[in-house]
Amino acid sequence: MFVFVLMIAGAIISIMFPYGTVIVIGIILGLVVDNYRNTLYIREDIRSIKEHLGLMNNKEAEEYEFDKQLNQVDQLSSDEIRVINKRIEAELENENRNKRN
């Protein structure tokens, strides 16, 4: 029903305004993007509920933990990232030294 009302409103706007078709396409695109974002939020909420209740299989749990760590890395400041990078570089240098010996 909602889609039918939008189709009628879109047809009326397309007829009444010279750029009505562009406006209607923009509105439809906006609705699709909003629906997609809401679906992503709902999916993430379901994943965190499943993780909390222990209903995930091993593959899902690993993927969830990876995504969780990735989101934490995105929220780090530049100073924290520099410290982490220096630690990684030091570990790599130690590994290279151990391989040579």
Short mmCIF file of C-alpha atoms in Angstrom, two decimals:
data_model
loop_
_atom_site.label_atom_id
_atom_site.label_comp_id
_atom_site.label_asym_id
_atom_site.label_seq_id
_atom_site.Cartn_x
_atom_site.Cartn_y
_atom_site.Cartn_z
CA MET A 1 0.00 0.00 0.00
CA PHE A 2 2.82 2.39 0.93
CA VAL A 3 4.61 1.71 -2.35
CA PHE A 4 1.39 2.28 -4.30
CA VAL A 5 0.88 5.68 -2.61
CA LEU A 6 4.50 6.61 -3.38
CA MET A 7 4.00 5.61 -7.03
CA ILE A 8 0.94 7.83 -7.33
CA ALA A 9 2.67 10.74 -5.58
CA GLY A 10 5.70 10.26 -7.83
CA ALA A 11 3.56 10.30 -10.96
CA ILE A 12 1.83 13.51 -9.85
CA ILE A 13 5.13 15.22 -9.00
CA SER A 14 6.62 14.08 -12.32
CA ILE A 15 3.74 15.65 -14.23
CA MET A 16 3.55 18.90 -12.23
CA PHE A 17 7.22 19.88 -12.09
CA PRO A 18 9.76 20.00 -14.91
CA TYR A 19 12.36 18.08 -12.88
CA GLY A 20 9.80 15.93 -11.11
CA THR A 21 11.25 12.66 -12.39
CA VAL A 22 14.67 13.55 -11.01
CA ILE A 23 13.10 14.47 -7.66
CA VAL A 24 11.19 11.19 -7.51
CA ILE A 25 14.31 9.17 -8.37
CA GLY A 26 16.22 11.04 -5.65
CA ILE A 27 13.51 10.32 -3.08
CA ILE A 28 13.44 6.65 -4.03
CA LEU A 29 17.24 6.45 -3.80
CA GLY A 30 17.13 8.10 -0.38
CA LEU A 31 14.53 5.60 0.84
CA VAL A 32 16.58 2.67 -0.43
CA VAL A 33 19.76 3.93 1.26
CA ASP A 34 17.90 4.56 4.53
CA ASN A 35 16.40 1.07 4.41
CA TYR A 36 19.85 -0.41 3.77
CA ARG A 37 21.38 1.45 6.75
CA ASN A 38 18.56 0.34 9.03
CA THR A 39 19.04 -3.25 7.88
CA LEU A 40 22.76 -3.05 8.70
CA TYR A 41 22.01 -1.76 12.21
CA ILE A 42 19.45 -4.50 12.78
CA ARG A 43 21.88 -7.14 11.52
CA GLU A 44 24.59 -5.89 13.87
CA ASP A 45 22.16 -5.92 16.80
CA ILE A 46 21.12 -9.49 16.01
CA ARG A 47 24.77 -10.55 15.80
CA SER A 48 25.57 -9.02 19.20
CA ILE A 49 22.51 -10.70 20.74
CA LYS A 50 23.53 -14.05 19.28
CA GLU A 51 27.07 -13.56 20.57
CA HIS A 52 25.80 -12.65 24.03
CA LEU A 53 23.55 -15.71 24.18
CA GLY A 54 26.24 -18.00 22.74
CA LEU A 55 24.19 -19.02 19.70
CA MET A 56 26.94 -18.45 17.11
CA ASN A 57 28.88 -21.23 15.45
CA ASN A 58 32.68 -21.00 15.30
CA LYS A 59 32.83 -19.26 11.92
CA GLU A 60 30.25 -16.64 12.91
CA ALA A 61 32.00 -16.02 16.24
CA GLU A 62 35.37 -15.49 14.53
CA GLU A 63 33.83 -13.13 11.99
CA TYR A 64 32.03 -11.20 14.75
CA GLU A 65 35.23 -10.82 16.80
CA PHE A 66 37.15 -9.69 13.70
CA ASP A 67 34.51 -7.06 12.88
CA LYS A 68 34.45 -5.94 16.51
CA GLN A 69 38.24 -5.49 16.55
CA LEU A 70 38.14 -3.69 13.21
CA ASN A 71 35.58 -1.21 14.57
CA GLN A 72 37.77 -0.63 17.63
CA VAL A 73 40.77 0.11 15.40
CA ASP A 74 38.72 2.63 13.42
CA GLN A 75 38.05 4.54 16.66
CA LEU A 76 41.71 4.83 17.73
CA SER A 77 43.46 8.18 17.75
CA SER A 78 46.51 8.80 15.58
CA ASP A 79 48.84 8.63 18.61
CA GLU A 80 47.50 5.21 19.58
CA ILE A 81 47.92 4.00 16.02
CA ARG A 82 51.56 5.20 15.99
CA VAL A 83 52.28 3.30 19.21
CA ILE A 84 50.69 0.13 17.81
CA ASN A 85 52.64 0.48 14.55
CA LYS A 86 55.91 0.86 16.46
CA ARG A 87 55.15 -2.28 18.46
CA ILE A 88 54.38 -4.20 15.28
CA GLU A 89 57.59 -2.98 13.63
CA ALA A 90 59.60 -4.04 16.70
CA GLU A 91 58.00 -7.50 16.65
CA LEU A 92 58.74 -7.89 12.95
CA GLU A 93 62.36 -6.86 13.46
CA ASN A 94 62.70 -9.40 16.28
CA GLU A 95 61.22 -12.12 14.08
CA ASN A 96 63.61 -11.25 11.25
CA ARG A 97 66.56 -11.36 13.63
CA ASN A 98 65.44 -14.74 14.98
CA LYS A 99 65.07 -16.13 11.46
CA ARG A 100 68.58 -15.02 10.51
CA ASN A 101 70.14 -16.69 13.56
#
